[in-house]
Amino acid sequence: MGRERSGPPERRSLAARSATITVMIRAAFAAAKGLKRDFGEVEQLQVSEKGPGDFVSRADLMAERVLRAELSRTRPEYGFLGEEGGETKGDGRNRWIVDPLDGTTNFLHGLPHFAISIGLERDDEIIAGVIYQPISDELFWTEKGIGAYVDTPNARSRRLRVSGRKDPARAVVATGIPHMGKGDHSAYYAKLAAVGARTSGIRRWGAAALDLAFVAAGRYDAFFEYGLAPWDVAAGVLMVREAGGLVSDMAGGPYAVGGPSILATNGGLRDTMVGMLA
Ligand code: IPD
Ligand code: CA
Ligand code: CA
């Protein structure tokens, strides 16, 4: 990847970004415009039901259309996997993995916690990721071997590091609670009870991409969930690892993007979390 120093004009970064990450950030900003507008008019959105607890809105579709157009315009040879539009084959080496709106339920309820997530996979490995939260205007980005960073309205390209907490009694743990029609509720609640009894708090904010970005930022000490799709996690998994964290399945085994369970932790808590989740 060729490196360049200039980010999008509205958000010039101190850290050197590759041309590829700049393309990803531009696409996220373009899609965020529509999401912000639609969030402001959330009551007027035409919403159709996709399945219990899993809604697709006009905003998701529009955002994915913008992301697909922006990303394909600059990298026409790359494949594309989007939550809403499915897979478009590309050169067989490079593939965008996109969730145009992670946190749809929040969005539809007027809760300002949702994000656009873009991962870039090359030769079956995620090499770059962008997670953009349009309402807080926090831009999380990462590249393999370069690190993980956040740009906020007040700070540019601050390096992300996972937290250093080792004591579960001081840890805040994020999770995704299975909703109606999804997952094995009794098995999940047994794990939740075990974690709740030994940690200082559990959070369920409803956007897995942001859960992972927040682990990378050291805000959460760990995150676990069942049943996430590749677009929920592609960018976030690299972000956690580049911030010094660990990602595995809940048993501590290797995690494949989109695998049945995920556990993301800081370096010191993994074994304790695996024990609690056993
Ligand atoms: C959902 C969110 C949520 C997680 C769900 C995902 P969506 O994505 O990431 O936190 O618990 O499993 O499906 O539907 O809002 O893109
Ligand atoms: Ca999602
Ligand atoms: Ca989504």
Tab-separated table of C-alpha atoms and ligand atoms in Angstrom:
chain	number	residue	atom	x	y	z
A	1	MET	CA	0.000	0.000	0.000
A	2	GLY	CA	1.434	3.387	-0.921
A	3	ARG	CA	1.516	5.775	2.011
A	4	GLU	CA	0.402	9.367	1.917
A	5	ARG	CA	0.208	12.084	4.548
A	6	SER	CA	-3.004	13.751	3.527
A	7	GLY	CA	-6.346	12.539	4.887
A	8	PRO	CA	-9.684	13.873	3.735
A	9	PRO	CA	-9.426	17.673	3.858
A	10	GLU	CA	-11.954	17.978	6.662
A	11	ARG	CA	-9.955	15.678	8.918
A	12	ARG	CA	-6.236	15.849	8.184
A	13	SER	CA	-4.516	13.275	10.311
A	14	LEU	CA	-1.199	13.386	12.160
A	15	ALA	CA	-0.522	9.691	11.635
A	16	ALA	CA	0.511	8.529	8.182
A	17	ARG	CA	-2.392	6.791	6.506
A	18	SER	CA	-2.216	4.605	3.457
A	19	ALA	CA	-4.153	5.503	0.327
A	20	THR	CA	-6.381	2.517	1.062
A	21	ILE	CA	-7.426	3.660	4.527
A	22	THR	CA	-8.092	7.118	3.120
A	23	VAL	CA	-10.474	5.576	0.572
A	24	MET	CA	-12.250	3.727	3.364
A	25	ILE	CA	-12.592	6.859	5.509
A	26	ARG	CA	-13.940	8.893	2.588
A	27	ALA	CA	-16.537	6.213	1.893
A	28	ALA	CA	-17.587	6.128	5.564
A	29	PHE	CA	-17.970	9.919	5.695
A	30	ALA	CA	-20.030	9.885	2.498
A	31	ALA	CA	-22.389	7.209	3.841
A	32	ALA	CA	-22.627	8.921	7.236
A	33	LYS	CA	-24.218	12.008	5.676
A	34	GLY	CA	-27.350	10.043	4.751
A	35	LEU	CA	-27.418	8.192	8.064
A	36	LYS	CA	-27.271	11.440	10.039
A	37	ARG	CA	-30.042	12.943	7.951
A	38	ASP	CA	-32.201	9.832	8.320
A	39	PHE	CA	-31.487	9.568	12.038
A	40	GLY	CA	-32.868	13.070	12.391
A	41	GLU	CA	-36.051	11.929	10.693
A	42	VAL	CA	-36.106	8.464	12.148
A	43	GLU	CA	-39.836	8.515	12.651
A	44	GLN	CA	-40.488	9.022	8.974
A	45	LEU	CA	-38.295	6.129	7.837
A	46	GLN	CA	-39.998	3.458	5.805
A	47	VAL	CA	-39.189	0.355	7.846
A	48	SER	CA	-39.878	-3.151	6.688
A	49	GLU	CA	-39.485	-6.211	8.893
A	50	LYS	CA	-36.750	-8.682	7.911
A	51	GLY	CA	-37.308	-11.053	10.825
A	52	PRO	CA	-37.910	-10.876	14.567
A	53	GLY	CA	-35.724	-8.185	16.082
A	54	ASP	CA	-33.829	-7.777	12.839
A	55	PHE	CA	-35.103	-4.817	10.847
A	56	VAL	CA	-33.826	-3.390	7.662
A	57	SER	CA	-34.454	0.263	7.053
A	58	ARG	CA	-34.141	2.509	4.082
A	59	ALA	CA	-31.106	3.994	5.849
A	60	ASP	CA	-29.199	0.666	5.820
A	61	LEU	CA	-29.845	0.182	2.134
A	62	MET	CA	-28.947	3.725	1.153
A	63	ALA	CA	-25.765	3.700	3.234
A	64	GLU	CA	-24.645	0.408	1.708
A	65	ARG	CA	-25.333	1.743	-1.775
A	66	VAL	CA	-23.122	4.778	-1.097
A	67	LEU	CA	-20.359	2.622	0.410
A	68	ARG	CA	-20.442	0.179	-2.486
A	69	ALA	CA	-20.323	2.994	-5.046
A	70	GLU	CA	-17.470	4.849	-3.301
A	71	LEU	CA	-15.342	1.780	-2.640
A	72	SER	CA	-15.894	0.238	-6.084
A	73	ARG	CA	-15.145	3.511	-7.843
A	74	THR	CA	-11.602	3.609	-6.436
A	75	ARG	CA	-10.953	-0.163	-6.274
A	76	PRO	CA	-13.133	-1.654	-9.047
A	77	GLU	CA	-11.326	-4.991	-8.935
A	78	TYR	CA	-12.083	-5.700	-5.264
A	79	GLY	CA	-14.909	-7.983	-4.176
A	80	PHE	CA	-17.622	-6.709	-1.839
A	81	LEU	CA	-19.564	-8.405	0.940
A	82	GLY	CA	-22.298	-6.218	2.433
A	83	GLU	CA	-24.915	-7.143	4.992
A	84	GLU	CA	-27.772	-5.865	2.874
A	85	GLY	CA	-26.701	-6.615	-0.704
A	86	GLY	CA	-24.681	-9.793	-0.225
A	87	GLU	CA	-21.571	-10.772	-2.122
A	88	THR	CA	-20.103	-9.453	-5.361
A	89	LYS	CA	-17.080	-11.423	-6.501
A	90	GLY	CA	-13.890	-9.555	-7.317
A	91	ASP	CA	-10.268	-10.387	-8.051
A	92	GLY	CA	-10.289	-13.288	-5.585
A	93	ARG	CA	-7.654	-11.623	-3.362
A	94	ASN	CA	-9.256	-8.420	-2.021
A	95	ARG	CA	-12.700	-8.013	-0.525
A	96	TRP	CA	-14.495	-5.218	1.332
A	97	ILE	CA	-16.606	-6.493	4.238
A	98	VAL	CA	-19.194	-3.868	5.109
A	99	ASP	CA	-21.891	-3.253	7.684
A	100	PRO	CA	-23.505	-0.016	6.527
A	101	LEU	CA	-25.338	0.452	9.837
A	102	ASP	CA	-24.297	-1.534	12.875
A	103	GLY	CA	-26.787	-0.867	15.646
A	104	THR	CA	-29.939	-0.741	13.530
A	105	THR	CA	-32.197	-1.309	16.516
A	106	ASN	CA	-30.630	1.667	18.299
A	107	PHE	CA	-31.024	3.757	15.165
A	108	LEU	CA	-34.686	2.919	14.800
A	109	HIS	CA	-35.338	3.728	18.456
A	110	GLY	CA	-33.582	7.084	18.295
A	111	LEU	CA	-30.615	5.867	20.363
A	112	PRO	CA	-27.489	7.614	19.047
A	113	HIS	CA	-25.168	4.582	19.261
A	114	PHE	CA	-24.531	3.074	15.832
A	115	ALA	CA	-21.697	2.911	13.316
A	116	ILE	CA	-20.525	2.173	9.821
A	117	SER	CA	-17.995	-0.660	9.710
A	118	ILE	CA	-15.667	-1.376	6.779
A	119	GLY	CA	-13.049	-4.118	6.778
A	120	LEU	CA	-10.629	-4.957	3.990
A	121	GLU	CA	-9.681	-8.593	3.571
A	122	ARG	CA	-6.663	-9.576	1.490
A	123	ASP	CA	-5.750	-13.219	0.902
A	124	ASP	CA	-8.180	-14.287	3.638
A	125	GLU	CA	-6.737	-11.925	6.235
A	126	ILE	CA	-8.165	-8.606	7.442
A	127	ILE	CA	-5.583	-5.907	6.766
A	128	ALA	CA	-7.478	-2.644	7.400
A	129	GLY	CA	-10.594	-1.449	9.185
A	130	VAL	CA	-12.662	1.686	9.732
A	131	ILE	CA	-15.483	2.080	12.261
A	132	TYR	CA	-17.180	5.467	12.172
A	133	GLN	CA	-19.748	6.642	14.699
A	134	PRO	CA	-21.519	9.538	12.960
A	135	ILE	CA	-23.256	11.056	15.987
A	136	SER	CA	-20.249	11.255	18.326
A	137	ASP	CA	-18.050	11.880	15.243
A	138	GLU	CA	-15.511	9.317	16.428
A	139	LEU	CA	-13.488	7.714	13.663
A	140	PHE	CA	-11.696	4.500	14.602
A	141	TRP	CA	-9.241	3.163	12.039
A	142	THR	CA	-6.592	0.504	11.885
A	143	GLU	CA	-4.114	-1.095	9.551
A	144	LYS	CA	-2.252	-4.318	10.057
A	145	GLY	CA	1.206	-3.634	11.432
A	146	ILE	CA	0.535	0.123	11.735
A	147	GLY	CA	-1.666	0.234	14.828
A	148	ALA	CA	-5.159	1.350	15.758
A	149	TYR	CA	-6.167	5.009	16.084
A	150	VAL	CA	-9.101	7.253	16.858
A	151	ASP	CA	-9.859	10.703	15.489
A	152	THR	CA	-12.354	12.708	17.513
A	153	PRO	CA	-13.501	16.309	17.128
A	154	ASN	CA	-10.969	17.171	19.876
A	155	ALA	CA	-8.010	14.861	19.179
A	156	ARG	CA	-6.396	13.640	15.995
A	157	SER	CA	-5.068	10.132	15.432
A	158	ARG	CA	-4.663	9.134	19.036
A	159	ARG	CA	-3.147	5.684	19.290
A	160	LEU	CA	-5.487	3.114	20.776
A	161	ARG	CA	-4.326	0.737	23.495
A	162	VAL	CA	-6.361	-1.867	25.282
A	163	SER	CA	-6.735	-1.414	29.027
A	164	GLY	CA	-4.254	-2.829	31.488
A	165	ARG	CA	-6.785	-4.127	34.035
A	166	LYS	CA	-6.123	-7.689	35.116
A	167	ASP	CA	-8.435	-7.865	38.091
A	168	PRO	CA	-11.923	-8.926	36.944
A	169	ALA	CA	-13.414	-7.110	39.943
A	170	ARG	CA	-12.366	-3.840	38.256
A	171	ALA	CA	-13.332	-4.843	34.728
A	172	VAL	CA	-16.245	-3.589	32.628
A	173	VAL	CA	-17.346	-6.203	30.125
A	174	ALA	CA	-19.493	-5.650	27.042
A	175	THR	CA	-21.689	-8.294	25.497
A	176	GLY	CA	-24.495	-8.879	23.044
A	177	ILE	CA	-27.575	-10.473	24.570
A	178	PRO	CA	-29.401	-12.805	22.194
A	179	HIS	CA	-32.814	-11.444	21.319
A	180	MET	CA	-36.033	-13.151	20.322
A	181	GLY	CA	-35.423	-15.967	17.869
A	182	LYS	CA	-31.651	-15.823	18.163
A	183	GLY	CA	-29.333	-18.232	19.966
A	184	ASP	CA	-29.614	-20.457	23.026
A	185	HIS	CA	-30.914	-18.131	25.727
A	186	SER	CA	-30.433	-20.352	28.756
A	187	ALA	CA	-26.818	-21.210	27.829
A	188	TYR	CA	-26.104	-17.518	27.264
A	189	TYR	CA	-27.652	-16.374	30.548
A	190	ALA	CA	-25.577	-18.912	32.501
A	191	LYS	CA	-22.441	-17.270	31.081
A	192	LEU	CA	-23.769	-13.786	31.730
A	193	ALA	CA	-24.449	-14.717	35.353
A	194	ALA	CA	-20.905	-16.033	35.779
A	195	VAL	CA	-19.393	-12.839	34.348
A	196	GLY	CA	-21.797	-10.574	36.237
A	197	ALA	CA	-20.910	-12.166	39.565
A	198	ARG	CA	-17.185	-11.458	39.201
A	199	THR	CA	-16.847	-8.154	37.336
A	200	SER	CA	-17.623	-4.537	38.098
A	201	GLY	CA	-20.219	-4.176	35.378
A	202	ILE	CA	-21.708	-5.451	32.132
A	203	ARG	CA	-22.798	-3.259	29.212
A	204	ARG	CA	-25.038	-4.117	26.247
A	205	TRP	CA	-25.054	-1.124	23.922
A	206	GLY	CA	-26.185	-2.884	20.751
A	207	ALA	CA	-23.489	-2.278	18.139
A	208	ALA	CA	-20.852	-5.006	17.996
A	209	ALA	CA	-18.447	-2.992	15.825
A	210	LEU	CA	-18.382	-0.270	18.494
A	211	ASP	CA	-18.069	-2.872	21.265
A	212	LEU	CA	-14.833	-4.031	19.621
A	213	ALA	CA	-13.611	-0.473	18.977
A	214	PHE	CA	-14.242	0.311	22.650
A	215	VAL	CA	-12.192	-2.718	23.749
A	216	ALA	CA	-9.396	-1.434	21.501
A	217	ALA	CA	-9.749	1.994	23.134
A	218	GLY	CA	-9.501	0.537	26.647
A	219	ARG	CA	-13.022	1.653	27.529
A	220	TYR	CA	-14.227	-1.915	27.901
A	221	ASP	CA	-11.880	-4.558	29.259
A	222	ALA	CA	-13.555	-7.422	27.406
A	223	PHE	CA	-16.408	-8.256	25.031
A	224	PHE	CA	-18.157	-11.533	24.267
A	225	GLU	CA	-21.031	-12.483	22.008
A	226	TYR	CA	-22.478	-15.399	20.053
A	227	GLY	CA	-23.574	-15.413	16.446
A	228	LEU	CA	-21.933	-12.326	14.933
A	229	ALA	CA	-21.553	-12.069	11.171
A	230	PRO	CA	-18.354	-11.164	9.270
A	231	TRP	CA	-19.572	-7.567	8.675
A	232	ASP	CA	-20.106	-7.026	12.422
A	233	VAL	CA	-16.518	-7.898	13.317
A	234	ALA	CA	-14.173	-7.593	10.299
A	235	ALA	CA	-12.846	-4.134	11.170
A	236	GLY	CA	-13.145	-4.516	14.945
A	237	VAL	CA	-11.151	-7.715	15.313
A	238	LEU	CA	-8.104	-6.156	13.641
A	239	MET	CA	-8.620	-3.008	15.713
A	240	VAL	CA	-8.471	-4.939	18.986
A	241	ARG	CA	-5.377	-6.863	17.920
A	242	GLU	CA	-3.572	-3.740	16.671
A	243	ALA	CA	-4.353	-2.088	20.019
A	244	GLY	CA	-2.589	-4.957	21.822
A	245	GLY	CA	-5.668	-7.022	22.658
A	246	LEU	CA	-6.529	-10.652	22.098
A	247	VAL	CA	-9.376	-12.138	20.078
A	248	SER	CA	-10.405	-15.778	20.347
A	249	ASP	CA	-13.554	-17.803	20.551
A	250	MET	CA	-15.161	-18.025	23.995
A	251	ALA	CA	-13.188	-21.177	24.785
A	252	GLY	CA	-9.912	-19.377	24.074
A	253	GLY	CA	-9.414	-21.135	20.716
A	254	PRO	CA	-8.658	-19.482	17.384
A	255	TYR	CA	-11.281	-17.076	16.068
A	256	ALA	CA	-12.271	-17.046	12.402
A	257	VAL	CA	-14.085	-13.858	11.288
A	258	GLY	CA	-17.807	-14.611	11.537
A	259	GLY	CA	-17.252	-17.713	13.716
A	260	PRO	CA	-19.919	-18.861	16.214
A	261	SER	CA	-18.546	-17.085	19.301
A	262	ILE	CA	-16.138	-14.260	19.967
A	263	LEU	CA	-14.166	-13.110	22.990
A	264	ALA	CA	-12.070	-9.933	22.778
A	265	THR	CA	-10.032	-8.917	25.814
A	266	ASN	CA	-7.038	-6.978	26.955
A	267	GLY	CA	-3.884	-9.060	27.358
A	268	GLY	CA	-4.282	-9.733	31.067
A	269	LEU	CA	-7.905	-10.833	31.288
A	270	ARG	CA	-8.217	-13.460	28.605
A	271	ASP	CA	-7.625	-16.568	30.691
A	272	THR	CA	-9.877	-15.273	33.460
A	273	MET	CA	-12.659	-14.530	30.970
A	274	VAL	CA	-12.294	-17.962	29.334
A	275	GLY	CA	-12.599	-19.499	32.806
A	276	MET	CA	-15.742	-17.503	33.577
A	277	LEU	CA	-17.319	-18.400	30.230
A	278	ALA	CA	-16.511	-22.129	30.494
B	1	IPD	C1	-26.276	-6.180	15.414
B	1	IPD	C2	-25.471	-5.433	16.442
B	1	IPD	C3	-25.737	-6.000	17.828
B	1	IPD	C4	-25.487	-7.490	17.886
B	1	IPD	C5	-26.294	-8.199	16.812
B	1	IPD	C6	-25.956	-7.638	15.428
B	1	IPD	P1	-27.080	-4.813	13.222
B	1	IPD	O1	-25.990	-5.672	14.104
B	1	IPD	O2	-24.095	-5.507	16.186
B	1	IPD	O3	-24.920	-5.398	18.806
B	1	IPD	O4	-25.853	-7.956	19.150
B	1	IPD	O5	-26.002	-9.553	16.845
B	1	IPD	O6	-26.723	-8.301	14.454
B	1	IPD	O7	-28.205	-5.749	12.906
B	1	IPD	O8	-27.503	-3.674	14.056
B	1	IPD	O9	-26.258	-4.462	12.039
B	2	CA	CA	-24.193	-5.457	12.506
B	3	CA	CA	-26.343	-3.729	9.954
